[in-house]
Amino acid sequence: MPAAEKSCFLVLGIETSCDDTAAAIVRRSEDGGCEILSNEVWTEHDDHAAYGGIVPEIAARSHVERIDATVRRAVTKSGITFDELDAVAATAGPGLVGGVMVGLTTAKALCLAHGLRLVPINHLEGHALSAGMTEDAAFPYLLLLISGGHTQLLWVAGPGQYRRMGTTIDDAAGESFDKTAKLLGLGQPGGPRIQEAAVGGCTDRFKFPKPLEKRAGCDFSFSGMKTAVREAAEGLIGPTGQDIADLAASFQYAAARHLAQRTANAMNMVETTETAPRLVVAGGVAANVAIKQMLQELCTEKSWRLIVPPPKYCTDNGAMIAWAGAARLAAGITLPAEQAFAMAPRARWPLAMPPDGGKIGGGRKGPKA
Ligand code: KG4
Ligand code: ZN
């Protein structure tokens, strides 16, 4: 049945763009409600631990070894059969191309074997719509997308309707947590390790920079903060546990302050007549408690409503990919089958371009996000 004639969708979502092998089954009901029937995530942190960061070749191999079992578990736990599915949604980029290839190829094979529709999904759209799974996040909303590879402010008007307002000019927020954690010898993934280490630390012992504070707009910069942490750590002779806690707390505070300051600028730029406009935060870094607290203070001050999905839907997961697929099916904005099957994995895939064509946040191979 064509998408437009149907409004309830049962979708398998597959996510393999970084170091999580994930699959989930989600049902989108006629009234737009979401039911997550299963959500399997197999994280590869141990596979990469010895290297201090994610190694693309190891990630790709791990996805190959785990994808079948992960999908099987998601289907079994959901209690449904393949025949009941309407579609398979899979991340087609942006991300580590070897991993994306594993998930997308698996999705194509499943669709061919079971006669299902294929819905390729932009990973960033998965994050962008993720709040709708568990919260009442009506469109339009301002989205602060903070993950390991991306840091952006977007105006989200609906599935497929994004306007990028700001992006990072260097490191992503999650990347700066990961690099800082590595520098402090805290291990990976850096975000949760910094958050843990910061408990009992002093947020104002080290005065880290306020990047772009005097620059209008809402772009971000995290590389100076990372350098400042390194210089402060190098200035300590034989750092104690308390020193590390203070460095972690001061860095986390500075990162949260920067995110809040740029988000405040974006709020001022948004033209809305709503009495309580919505700020949605998504991506792995949205799991950070200190960042959530500071954004809550900002929202209270400006009379905005803060919406943050539970941590397991902030970090990479298959449910958000299935949900984005269901949202596209419901909106009737999926690709024809031949185009969907012809789609190749993409390392880079901007979700929305700013009016200037994306000069900021660009790179040798095109815009990062
Ligand atoms: O969205 P995600 O799972 O993957 C990407 O699409 O990148 O985000 C992963 C990032 C990592 O950089 C990780 O350190 C960060 O999210 N992260 C956190 C926290 N939990 C995960 N950063 C700060 N605080 C956390 N609690
Ligand atoms: Zn992600």
XYZ file of N, CA and C in Angstrom, residues 170-184 186 189-199 201-211 221-233 242-259 285 288 290-291 294:
222
model
N 35.351 24.062 14.416
C 36.489 23.131 14.574
C 35.997 21.800 15.146
N 36.242 21.532 16.432
C 35.851 20.238 17.009
C 34.358 20.199 17.332
N 33.816 18.982 17.378
C 32.447 18.795 17.870
C 32.483 18.733 19.399
N 31.328 18.973 20.028
C 31.282 18.978 21.498
C 31.739 17.626 22.064
N 31.187 16.532 21.539
C 31.553 15.200 22.046
C 33.025 14.900 21.832
N 33.528 15.358 20.686
C 34.949 15.158 20.368
C 35.811 15.853 21.420
N 35.398 17.045 21.865
C 36.197 17.769 22.858
C 36.145 17.054 24.213
N 34.994 16.449 24.557
C 34.933 15.644 25.785
C 35.859 14.428 25.642
N 35.818 13.778 24.477
C 36.632 12.576 24.278
C 38.129 12.900 24.323
N 38.517 14.007 23.661
C 39.942 14.374 23.637
C 40.409 14.813 25.022
N 39.558 15.542 25.739
C 39.938 16.000 27.079
C 40.068 14.808 28.033
N 39.156 13.846 27.905
C 39.229 12.657 28.768
C 40.517 11.876 28.501
N 40.892 11.814 27.230
C 42.121 11.092 26.856
C 43.334 11.790 27.482
N 43.317 13.108 27.369
C 44.402 13.922 27.930
C 44.535 13.722 29.450
N 43.395 13.588 30.122
C 43.408 13.440 31.583
C 43.542 11.976 32.007
N 41.459 9.491 31.440
C 40.210 8.964 32.011
C 39.588 7.850 31.173
N 34.302 5.982 26.494
C 34.018 7.259 25.859
C 34.171 8.404 26.846
N 34.710 9.516 26.345
C 35.129 10.593 27.218
C 34.018 11.308 27.967
N 32.849 11.476 27.310
C 31.769 12.246 27.936
C 31.375 11.704 29.302
N 30.949 10.435 29.366
C 30.554 9.885 30.673
C 31.721 9.869 31.672
N 32.954 9.661 31.174
C 34.125 9.635 32.084
C 34.384 11.011 32.690
N 34.259 12.057 31.872
C 34.448 13.427 32.390
C 33.340 13.731 33.408
N 32.111 13.353 33.060
C 30.983 13.627 33.958
C 31.216 12.968 35.326
N 31.680 11.724 35.296
C 31.968 10.980 36.542
C 33.093 11.657 37.326
N 34.197 11.980 36.585
C 35.372 12.563 37.244
C 35.061 13.933 37.829
N 34.091 14.645 37.233
C 33.779 16.014 37.661
C 33.003 16.061 38.972
N 32.454 14.914 39.381
C 31.690 14.890 40.644
C 32.679 15.186 41.779
N 34.405 17.854 41.889
C 35.405 18.796 41.378
C 34.894 20.222 41.470
N 35.837 21.161 41.383
C 35.504 22.574 41.509
C 35.382 23.191 40.109
N 34.219 23.790 39.807
C 33.975 24.281 38.437
C 34.720 25.581 38.123
N 35.177 26.301 39.177
C 35.824 27.582 38.861
C 37.289 27.651 39.277
N 37.882 26.469 39.529
C 39.319 26.531 39.860
C 40.137 26.927 38.618
N 39.797 26.362 37.474
C 40.493 26.708 36.227
C 39.566 27.567 35.380
N 40.099 28.690 34.916
C 39.260 29.599 34.113
C 39.493 29.306 32.629
N 38.623 28.505 32.054
C 38.764 28.165 30.645
C 38.038 29.191 29.770
N 38.464 29.276 28.474
C 37.951 30.371 27.619
C 36.449 30.313 27.341
N 35.943 31.466 26.912
C 34.547 31.577 26.466
C 34.593 31.789 24.957
N 34.651 30.714 24.161
C 34.888 30.850 22.715
C 33.801 31.663 22.015
N 32.932 26.786 18.870
C 34.350 26.440 18.740
C 34.797 25.749 20.029
N 35.383 24.593 19.898
C 35.807 23.846 21.089
C 37.316 23.592 21.158
N 38.052 23.921 20.071
C 39.459 23.507 20.075
C 40.295 24.314 21.073
N 39.959 25.599 21.279
C 40.715 26.423 22.218
C 40.565 25.931 23.650
N 39.367 25.450 23.956
C 39.090 24.954 25.310
C 39.930 23.716 25.610
N 40.025 22.870 24.605
C 40.802 21.634 24.730
C 42.287 21.973 24.966
N 42.791 22.969 24.220
C 44.187 23.383 24.383
C 44.396 23.969 25.777
N 43.425 24.744 26.244
C 43.542 25.367 27.572
C 43.599 24.289 28.669
N 42.836 23.228 28.507
C 42.877 22.135 29.494
C 44.266 21.494 29.469
N 44.803 21.304 28.265
C 46.127 20.671 28.171
C 47.171 21.539 28.866
N 47.115 22.833 28.622
C 48.103 23.733 29.242
C 47.951 23.735 30.761
N 46.700 23.727 31.234
C 46.478 23.722 32.693
C 46.992 22.412 33.295
N 46.763 21.293 32.602
C 47.211 19.991 33.118
C 48.727 19.934 33.127
N 42.216 15.081 43.092
C 41.419 16.304 43.193
C 41.706 17.250 42.017
N 42.993 17.310 41.611
C 43.339 18.143 40.442
C 42.564 17.679 39.212
N 42.528 16.364 39.008
C 41.829 15.817 37.821
C 40.325 16.133 37.917
N 39.770 15.963 39.117
C 38.341 16.274 39.302
C 38.074 17.752 39.005
N 38.971 18.637 39.466
C 38.793 20.077 39.235
C 38.921 20.423 37.747
N 39.895 19.767 37.072
C 40.055 20.009 35.631
C 38.805 19.554 34.880
N 38.314 18.350 35.232
C 37.126 17.805 34.560
C 35.921 18.706 34.811
N 35.742 19.130 36.062
C 34.580 19.971 36.401
C 34.673 21.334 35.724
N 35.871 21.911 35.709
C 36.033 23.241 35.097
C 35.818 23.166 33.587
N 36.315 22.084 32.964
C 36.108 21.915 31.516
C 34.621 21.722 31.213
N 33.981 20.829 31.976
C 32.561 20.542 31.732
C 31.716 21.817 31.876
N 32.065 22.617 32.884
C 31.354 23.872 33.109
C 31.541 24.814 31.917
N 32.804 24.928 31.449
C 33.096 25.839 30.327
C 32.388 25.364 29.058
N 32.337 24.038 28.842
C 31.664 23.498 27.649
C 30.165 23.791 27.724
N 29.582 23.578 28.899
C 28.144 23.822 29.081
C 27.826 25.303 28.881
N 28.686 26.167 29.435
C 28.479 27.621 29.320
C 28.530 28.053 27.851
N 29.493 27.495 27.103
C 29.613 27.830 25.679
C 28.358 27.385 24.913
N 27.906 26.151 25.165
C 26.704 25.645 24.484
C 25.496 26.532 24.803
N 25.943 13.904 23.693
C 26.337 14.874 24.727
C 25.114 15.377 25.500
N 24.518 14.595 29.173
C 25.304 15.223 30.250
C 24.429 16.058 31.204
N 25.211 18.197 33.689
C 25.581 19.604 33.907
C 25.106 20.464 32.733
N 25.215 19.922 31.518
C 24.772 20.663 30.326
C 23.249 20.836 30.371
N 22.318 23.564 32.837
C 22.551 24.935 32.380
C 21.538 25.338 31.303
